[in-house]
Coordinates of N, CA, C and O in Angstrom, one line a residue:
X16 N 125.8 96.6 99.6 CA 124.6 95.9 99.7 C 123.7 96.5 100.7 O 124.1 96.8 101.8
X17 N 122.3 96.8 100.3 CA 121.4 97.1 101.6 C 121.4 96.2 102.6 O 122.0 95.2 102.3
X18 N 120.9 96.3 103.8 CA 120.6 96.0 105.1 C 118.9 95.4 104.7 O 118.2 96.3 104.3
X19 N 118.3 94.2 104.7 CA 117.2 94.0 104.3 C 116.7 93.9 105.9 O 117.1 93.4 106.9
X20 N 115.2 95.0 105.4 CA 114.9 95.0 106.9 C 113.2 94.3 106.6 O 113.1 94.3 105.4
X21 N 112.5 93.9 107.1 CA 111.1 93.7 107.0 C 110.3 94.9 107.0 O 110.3 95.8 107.9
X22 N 109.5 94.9 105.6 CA 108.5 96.3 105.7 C 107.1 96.2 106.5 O 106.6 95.1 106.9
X23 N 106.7 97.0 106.7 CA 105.2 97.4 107.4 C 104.5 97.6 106.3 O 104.8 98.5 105.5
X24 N 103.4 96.7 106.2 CA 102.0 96.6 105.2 C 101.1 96.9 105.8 O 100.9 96.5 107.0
X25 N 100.1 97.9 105.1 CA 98.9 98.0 105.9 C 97.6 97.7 105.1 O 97.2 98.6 104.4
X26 N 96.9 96.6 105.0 CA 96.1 96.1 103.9 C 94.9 96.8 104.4 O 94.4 96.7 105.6
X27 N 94.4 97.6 103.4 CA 92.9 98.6 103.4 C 91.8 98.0 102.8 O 91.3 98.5 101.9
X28 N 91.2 96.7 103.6 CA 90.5 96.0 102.5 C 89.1 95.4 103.4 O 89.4 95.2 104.6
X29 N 87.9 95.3 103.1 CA 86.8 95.2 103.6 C 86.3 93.3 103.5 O 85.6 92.5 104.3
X30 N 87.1 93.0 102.0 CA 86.3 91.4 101.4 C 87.0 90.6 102.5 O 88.3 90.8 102.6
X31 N 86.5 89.8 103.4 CA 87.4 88.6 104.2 C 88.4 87.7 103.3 O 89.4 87.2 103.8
X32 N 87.9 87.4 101.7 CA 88.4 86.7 101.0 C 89.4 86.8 100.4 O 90.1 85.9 100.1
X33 N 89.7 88.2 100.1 CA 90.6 88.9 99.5 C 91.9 89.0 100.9 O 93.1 88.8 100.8
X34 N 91.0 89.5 102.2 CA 92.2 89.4 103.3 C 92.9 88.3 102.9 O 94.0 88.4 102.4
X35 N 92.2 87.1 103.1 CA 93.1 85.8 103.6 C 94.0 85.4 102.4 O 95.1 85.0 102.5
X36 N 93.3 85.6 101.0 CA 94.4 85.9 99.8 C 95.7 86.1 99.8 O 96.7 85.6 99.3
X37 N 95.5 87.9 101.1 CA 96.4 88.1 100.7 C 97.8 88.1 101.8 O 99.0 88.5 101.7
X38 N 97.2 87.5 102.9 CA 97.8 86.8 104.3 C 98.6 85.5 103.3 O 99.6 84.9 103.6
X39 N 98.0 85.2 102.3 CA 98.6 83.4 102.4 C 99.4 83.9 101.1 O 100.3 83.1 100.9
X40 N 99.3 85.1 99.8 CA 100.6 85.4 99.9 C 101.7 85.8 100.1 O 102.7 85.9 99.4
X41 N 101.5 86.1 101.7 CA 102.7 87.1 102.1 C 103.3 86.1 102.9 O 104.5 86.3 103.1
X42 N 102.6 84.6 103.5 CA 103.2 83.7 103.7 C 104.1 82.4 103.0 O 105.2 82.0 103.3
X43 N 103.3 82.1 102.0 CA 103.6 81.7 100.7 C 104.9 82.3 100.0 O 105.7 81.7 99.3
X44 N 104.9 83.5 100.4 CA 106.5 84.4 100.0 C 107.3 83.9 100.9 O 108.4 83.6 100.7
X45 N 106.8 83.8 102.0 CA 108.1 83.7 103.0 C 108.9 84.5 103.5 O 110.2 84.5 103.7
X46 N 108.0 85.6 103.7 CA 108.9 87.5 104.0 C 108.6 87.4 105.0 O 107.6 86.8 105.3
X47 N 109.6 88.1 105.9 CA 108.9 88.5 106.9 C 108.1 89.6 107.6 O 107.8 90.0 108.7
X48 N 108.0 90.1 105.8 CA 107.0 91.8 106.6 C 105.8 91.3 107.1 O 105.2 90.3 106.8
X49 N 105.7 92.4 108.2 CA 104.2 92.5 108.9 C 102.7 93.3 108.2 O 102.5 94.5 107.9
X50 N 102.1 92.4 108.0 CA 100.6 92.4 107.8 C 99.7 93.6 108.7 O 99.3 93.0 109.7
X51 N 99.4 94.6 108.7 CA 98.2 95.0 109.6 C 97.2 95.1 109.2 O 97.3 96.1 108.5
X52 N 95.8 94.7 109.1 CA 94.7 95.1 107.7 C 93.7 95.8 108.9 O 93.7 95.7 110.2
X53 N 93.0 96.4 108.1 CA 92.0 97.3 108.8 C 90.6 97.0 107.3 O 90.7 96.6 106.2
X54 N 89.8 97.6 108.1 CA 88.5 97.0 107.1 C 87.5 98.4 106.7 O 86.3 98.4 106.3
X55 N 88.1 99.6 106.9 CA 87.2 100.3 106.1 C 88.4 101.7 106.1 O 89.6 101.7 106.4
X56 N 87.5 103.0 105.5 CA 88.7 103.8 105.4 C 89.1 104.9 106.2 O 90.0 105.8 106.0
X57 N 87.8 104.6 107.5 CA 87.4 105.6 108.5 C 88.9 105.0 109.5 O 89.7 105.7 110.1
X58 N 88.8 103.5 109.4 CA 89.7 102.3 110.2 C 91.3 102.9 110.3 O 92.0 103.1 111.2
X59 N 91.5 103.0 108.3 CA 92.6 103.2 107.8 C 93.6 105.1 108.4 O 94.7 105.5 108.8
X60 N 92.4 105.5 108.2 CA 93.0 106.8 108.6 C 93.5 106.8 110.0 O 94.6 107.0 110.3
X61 N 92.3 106.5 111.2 CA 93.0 105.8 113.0 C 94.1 105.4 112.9 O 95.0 105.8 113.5
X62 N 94.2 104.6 112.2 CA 95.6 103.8 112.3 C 97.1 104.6 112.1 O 98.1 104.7 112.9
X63 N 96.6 105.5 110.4 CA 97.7 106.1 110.2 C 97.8 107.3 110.8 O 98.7 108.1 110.5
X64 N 96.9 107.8 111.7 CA 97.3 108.8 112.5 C 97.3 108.3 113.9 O 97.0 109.0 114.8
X65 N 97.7 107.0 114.0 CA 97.6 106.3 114.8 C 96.5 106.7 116.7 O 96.7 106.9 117.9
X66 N 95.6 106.5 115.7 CA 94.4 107.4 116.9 C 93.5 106.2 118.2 O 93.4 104.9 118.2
X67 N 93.2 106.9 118.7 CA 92.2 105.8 119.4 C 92.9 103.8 119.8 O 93.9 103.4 120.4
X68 N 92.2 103.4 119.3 CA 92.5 101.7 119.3 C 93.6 101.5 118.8 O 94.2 100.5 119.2
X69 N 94.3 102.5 117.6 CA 95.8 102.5 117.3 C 96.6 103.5 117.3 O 97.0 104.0 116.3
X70 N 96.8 103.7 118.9 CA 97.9 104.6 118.9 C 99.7 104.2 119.4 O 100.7 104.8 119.6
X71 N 99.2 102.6 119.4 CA 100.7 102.2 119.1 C 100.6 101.2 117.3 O 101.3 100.2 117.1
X72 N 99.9 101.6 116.6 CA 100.5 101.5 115.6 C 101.8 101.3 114.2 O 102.0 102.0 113.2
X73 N 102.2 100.7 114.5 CA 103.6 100.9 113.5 C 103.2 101.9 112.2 O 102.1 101.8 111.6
X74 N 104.1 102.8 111.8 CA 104.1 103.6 110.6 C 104.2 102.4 109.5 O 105.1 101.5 109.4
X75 N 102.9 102.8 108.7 CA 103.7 101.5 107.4 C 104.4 101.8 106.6 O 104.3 103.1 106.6
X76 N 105.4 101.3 105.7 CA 106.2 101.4 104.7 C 105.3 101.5 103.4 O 105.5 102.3 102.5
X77 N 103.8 100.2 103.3 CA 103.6 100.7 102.3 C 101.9 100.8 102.3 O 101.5 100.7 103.5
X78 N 101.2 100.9 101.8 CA 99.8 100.6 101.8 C 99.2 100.1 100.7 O 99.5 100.5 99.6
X79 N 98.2 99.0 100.8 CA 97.7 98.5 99.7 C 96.1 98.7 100.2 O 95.7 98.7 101.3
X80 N 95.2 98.9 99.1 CA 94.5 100.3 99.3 C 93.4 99.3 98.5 O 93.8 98.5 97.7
X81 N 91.6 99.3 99.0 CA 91.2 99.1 98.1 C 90.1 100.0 97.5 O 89.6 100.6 98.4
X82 N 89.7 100.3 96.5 CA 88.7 101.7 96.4 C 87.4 101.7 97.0 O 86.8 102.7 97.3
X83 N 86.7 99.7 97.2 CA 85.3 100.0 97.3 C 85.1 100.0 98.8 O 84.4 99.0 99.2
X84 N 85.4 100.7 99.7 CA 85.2 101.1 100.9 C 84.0 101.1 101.9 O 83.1 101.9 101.6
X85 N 83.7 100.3 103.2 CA 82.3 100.8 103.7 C 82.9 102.4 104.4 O 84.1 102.6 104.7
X86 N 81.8 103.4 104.5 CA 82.1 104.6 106.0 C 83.2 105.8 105.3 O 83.0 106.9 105.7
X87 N 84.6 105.3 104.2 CA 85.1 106.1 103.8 C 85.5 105.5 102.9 O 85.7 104.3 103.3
X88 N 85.7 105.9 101.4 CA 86.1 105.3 100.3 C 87.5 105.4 100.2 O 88.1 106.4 100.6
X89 N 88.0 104.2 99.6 CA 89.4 104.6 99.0 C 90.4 106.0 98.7 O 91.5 106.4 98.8
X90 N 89.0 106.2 98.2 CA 89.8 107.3 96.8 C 89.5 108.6 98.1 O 89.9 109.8 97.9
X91 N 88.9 108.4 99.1 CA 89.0 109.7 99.9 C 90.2 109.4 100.9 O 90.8 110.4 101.4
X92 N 90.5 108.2 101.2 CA 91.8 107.5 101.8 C 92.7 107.9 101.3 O 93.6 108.5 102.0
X93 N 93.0 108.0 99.9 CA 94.1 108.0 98.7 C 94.2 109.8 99.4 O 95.1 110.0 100.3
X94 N 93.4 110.6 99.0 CA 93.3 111.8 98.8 C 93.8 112.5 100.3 O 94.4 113.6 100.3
X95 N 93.4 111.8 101.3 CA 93.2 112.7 102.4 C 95.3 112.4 103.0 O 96.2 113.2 103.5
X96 N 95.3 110.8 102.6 CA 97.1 110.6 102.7 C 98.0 111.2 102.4 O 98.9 111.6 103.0
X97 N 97.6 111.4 100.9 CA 99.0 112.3 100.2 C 98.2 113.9 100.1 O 98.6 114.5 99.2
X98 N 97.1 114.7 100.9 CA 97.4 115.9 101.2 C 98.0 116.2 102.4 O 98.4 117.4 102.6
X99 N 98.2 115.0 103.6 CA 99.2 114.9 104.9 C 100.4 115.4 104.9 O 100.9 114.6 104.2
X100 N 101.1 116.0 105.2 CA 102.4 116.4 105.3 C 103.4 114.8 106.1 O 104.3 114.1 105.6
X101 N 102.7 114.7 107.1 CA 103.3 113.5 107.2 C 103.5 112.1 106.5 O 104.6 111.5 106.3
X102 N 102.1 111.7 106.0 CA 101.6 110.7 105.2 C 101.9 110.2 104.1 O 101.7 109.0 103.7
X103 N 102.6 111.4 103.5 CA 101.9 111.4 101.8 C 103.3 110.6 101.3 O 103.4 110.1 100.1
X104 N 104.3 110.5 102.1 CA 105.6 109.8 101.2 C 105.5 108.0 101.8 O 106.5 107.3 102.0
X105 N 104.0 107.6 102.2 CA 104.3 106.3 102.1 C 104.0 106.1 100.6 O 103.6 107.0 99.9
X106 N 104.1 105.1 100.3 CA 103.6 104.4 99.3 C 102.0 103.5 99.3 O 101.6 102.6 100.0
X107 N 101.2 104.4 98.0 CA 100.3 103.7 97.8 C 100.0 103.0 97.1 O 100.1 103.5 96.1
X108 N 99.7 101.7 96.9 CA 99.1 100.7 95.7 C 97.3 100.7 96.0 O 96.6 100.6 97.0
X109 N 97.2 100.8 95.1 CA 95.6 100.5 95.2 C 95.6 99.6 94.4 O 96.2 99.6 93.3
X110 N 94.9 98.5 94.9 CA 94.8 96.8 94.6 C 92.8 96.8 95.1 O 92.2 96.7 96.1
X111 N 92.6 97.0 93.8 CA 91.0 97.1 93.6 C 90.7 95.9 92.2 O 91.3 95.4 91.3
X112 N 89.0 95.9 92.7 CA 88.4 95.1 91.4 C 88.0 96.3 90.2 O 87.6 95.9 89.1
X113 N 88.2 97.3 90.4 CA 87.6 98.2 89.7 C 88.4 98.4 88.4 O 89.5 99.1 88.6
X114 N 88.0 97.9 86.6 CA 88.8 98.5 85.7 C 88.3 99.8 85.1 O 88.8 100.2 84.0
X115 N 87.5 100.5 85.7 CA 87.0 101.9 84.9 C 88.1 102.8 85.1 O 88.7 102.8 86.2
X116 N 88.5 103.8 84.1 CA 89.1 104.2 83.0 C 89.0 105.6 84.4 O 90.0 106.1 84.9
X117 N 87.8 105.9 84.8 CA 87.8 106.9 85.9 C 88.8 106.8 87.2 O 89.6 107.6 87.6
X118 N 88.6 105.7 87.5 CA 88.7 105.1 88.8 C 90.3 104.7 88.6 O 90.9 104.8 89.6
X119 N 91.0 104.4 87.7 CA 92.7 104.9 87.4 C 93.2 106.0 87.5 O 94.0 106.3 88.4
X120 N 92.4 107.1 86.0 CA 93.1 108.6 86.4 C 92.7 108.8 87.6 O 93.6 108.7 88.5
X121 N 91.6 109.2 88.0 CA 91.6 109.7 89.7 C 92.6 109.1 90.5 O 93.5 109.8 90.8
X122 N 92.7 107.9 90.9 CA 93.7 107.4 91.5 C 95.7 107.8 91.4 O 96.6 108.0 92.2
X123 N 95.7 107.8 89.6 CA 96.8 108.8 89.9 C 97.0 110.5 89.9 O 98.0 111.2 89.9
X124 N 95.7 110.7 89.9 CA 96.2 111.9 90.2 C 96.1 112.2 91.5 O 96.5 113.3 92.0
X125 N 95.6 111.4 92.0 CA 95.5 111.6 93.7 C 97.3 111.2 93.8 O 97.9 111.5 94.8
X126 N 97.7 110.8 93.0 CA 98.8 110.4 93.1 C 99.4 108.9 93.8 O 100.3 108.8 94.5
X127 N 98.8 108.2 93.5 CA 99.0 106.8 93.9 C 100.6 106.4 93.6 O 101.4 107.3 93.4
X128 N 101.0 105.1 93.7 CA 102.1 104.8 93.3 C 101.8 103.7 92.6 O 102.6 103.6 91.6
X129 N 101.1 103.1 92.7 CA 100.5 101.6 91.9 C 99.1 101.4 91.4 O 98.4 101.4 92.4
X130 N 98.6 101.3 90.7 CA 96.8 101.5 90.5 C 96.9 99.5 89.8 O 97.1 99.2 88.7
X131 N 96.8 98.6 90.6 CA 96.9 97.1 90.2 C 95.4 96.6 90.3 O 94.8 96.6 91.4
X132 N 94.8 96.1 89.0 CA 93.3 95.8 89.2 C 93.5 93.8 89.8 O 94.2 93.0 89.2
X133 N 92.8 93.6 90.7 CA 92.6 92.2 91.1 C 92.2 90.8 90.3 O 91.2 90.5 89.7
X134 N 93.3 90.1 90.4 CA 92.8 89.0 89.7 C 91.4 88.2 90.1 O 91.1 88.1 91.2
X135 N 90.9 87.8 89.3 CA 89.7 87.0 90.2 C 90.1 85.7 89.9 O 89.3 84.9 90.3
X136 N 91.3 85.1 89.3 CA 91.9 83.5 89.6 C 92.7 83.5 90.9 O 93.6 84.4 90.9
X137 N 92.5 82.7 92.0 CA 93.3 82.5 92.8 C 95.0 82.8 92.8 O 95.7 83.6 93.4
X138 N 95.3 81.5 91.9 CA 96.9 81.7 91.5 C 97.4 82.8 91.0 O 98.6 83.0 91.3
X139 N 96.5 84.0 90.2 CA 96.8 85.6 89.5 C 97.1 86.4 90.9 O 98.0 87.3 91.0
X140 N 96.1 86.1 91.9 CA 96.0 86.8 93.2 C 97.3 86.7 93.8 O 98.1 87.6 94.1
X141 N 97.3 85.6 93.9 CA 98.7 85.4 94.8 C 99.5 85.7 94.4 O 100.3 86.5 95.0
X142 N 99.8 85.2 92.8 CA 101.0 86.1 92.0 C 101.5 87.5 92.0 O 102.6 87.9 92.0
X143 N 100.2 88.1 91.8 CA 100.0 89.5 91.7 C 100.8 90.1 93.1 O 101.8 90.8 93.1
X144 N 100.3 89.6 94.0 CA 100.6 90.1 95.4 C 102.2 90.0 96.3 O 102.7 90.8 97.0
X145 N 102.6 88.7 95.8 CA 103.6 88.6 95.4 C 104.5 89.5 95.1 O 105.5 89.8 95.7
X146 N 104.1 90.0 93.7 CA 104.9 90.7 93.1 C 105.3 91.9 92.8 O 106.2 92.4 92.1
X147 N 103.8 92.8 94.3 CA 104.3 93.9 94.7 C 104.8 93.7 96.2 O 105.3 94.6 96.7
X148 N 104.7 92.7 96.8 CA 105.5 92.7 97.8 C 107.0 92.3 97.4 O 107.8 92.9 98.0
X149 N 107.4 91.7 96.6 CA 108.9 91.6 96.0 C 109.1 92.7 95.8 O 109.9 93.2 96.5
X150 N 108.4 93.5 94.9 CA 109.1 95.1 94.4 C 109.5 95.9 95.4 O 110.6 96.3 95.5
X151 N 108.6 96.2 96.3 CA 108.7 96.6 97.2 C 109.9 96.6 98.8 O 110.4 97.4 99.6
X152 N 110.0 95.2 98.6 CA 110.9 94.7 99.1 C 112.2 95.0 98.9 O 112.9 95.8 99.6
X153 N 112.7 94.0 97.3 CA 114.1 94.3 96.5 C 114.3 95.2 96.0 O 115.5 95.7 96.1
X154 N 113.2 95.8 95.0 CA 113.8 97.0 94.1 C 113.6 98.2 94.4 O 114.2 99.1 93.8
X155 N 112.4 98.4 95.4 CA 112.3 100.2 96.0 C 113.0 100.3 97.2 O 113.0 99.6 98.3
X156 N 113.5 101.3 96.8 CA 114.5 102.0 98.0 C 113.2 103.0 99.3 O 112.8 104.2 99.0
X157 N 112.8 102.5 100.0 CA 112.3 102.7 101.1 C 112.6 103.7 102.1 O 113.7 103.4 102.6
X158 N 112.1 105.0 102.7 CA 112.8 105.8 103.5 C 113.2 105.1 105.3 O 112.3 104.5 105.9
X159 N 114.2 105.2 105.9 CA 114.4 104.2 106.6 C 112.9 104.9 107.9 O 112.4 106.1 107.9
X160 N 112.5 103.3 109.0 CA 112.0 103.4 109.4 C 111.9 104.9 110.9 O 112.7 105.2 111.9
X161 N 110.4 105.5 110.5 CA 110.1 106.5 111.4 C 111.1 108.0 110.7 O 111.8 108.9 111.3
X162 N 111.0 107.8 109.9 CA 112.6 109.2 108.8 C 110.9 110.1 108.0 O 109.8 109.7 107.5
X163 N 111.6 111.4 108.4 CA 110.0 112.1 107.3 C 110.8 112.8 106.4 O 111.9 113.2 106.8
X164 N 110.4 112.9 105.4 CA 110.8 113.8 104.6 C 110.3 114.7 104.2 O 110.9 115.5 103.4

């Protein structure tokens, strides 16, 4: 049996509404992974190069990403992570309102791990979110923490 440890989330998201969504799923779950959100994607990259304001940072396990970005977009977040040598084996989800047909392929070919479009019902939200923090959780095998590959 694994060792269940609590993962590092790093929510990449600008809407306040969408934050608290997604704080009161992760409470609502009853997990005890840690939450860090940052609000744009100039924010997101500091953090994961843990620069400036965040250079004690925790490395996340996973990221949940969203595309419509102020200062640096998503999809240049997506792009600039997985060309990192360090970066590129967290895990991406991009958890956006966006369903254009563009804004998927680009995303996997940036290589995402998850491309999940937003519910706009409450209950879908939380569900949704849920249900990649469960996967994430139980069924992906996770590299252990601070390990590069």
């Amino acid at each position: 049996m694994n060792e269940w440890r609590p993962i590092e989330v790093l929510l990449v998201e600008d809407d306040p509404g969408d934050i608290l969504l997604t704080k009161e799923a992760f409470d609502l779950n009853k997990v005890r992974n840690r939450l860090s959100v940052v609000n744009d994607g100039e924010q997101a990259m500091a953090f994961l190069r843990r620069e400036g304001a965040y250079a004690d940072a925790p490395r996340p396990d996973l990221i949940l990403l969203d595309l419509n970005l102020p200062r640096m977009s998503g999809t240049e977040v997506l792009r600039e992570v997985k060309a990192d040598a360090v970066l590129r084996t967290i895990p991406v989800v991009v958890l956006t309102t966006s369903e254009a047909e563009e804004d998927i392929l680009r995303s996997y070919r940036l290589h995402a791990n998850a491309y999940v479009t937003k519910p706009v019902d409450f209950e879908q939200f939380i569900r949704v979110v849920r249900q990649i923090d469960d996967f994430f959780v139980t069924v992906v095998k996770l590299p252990a923490q601070g390990q590069r590959l």
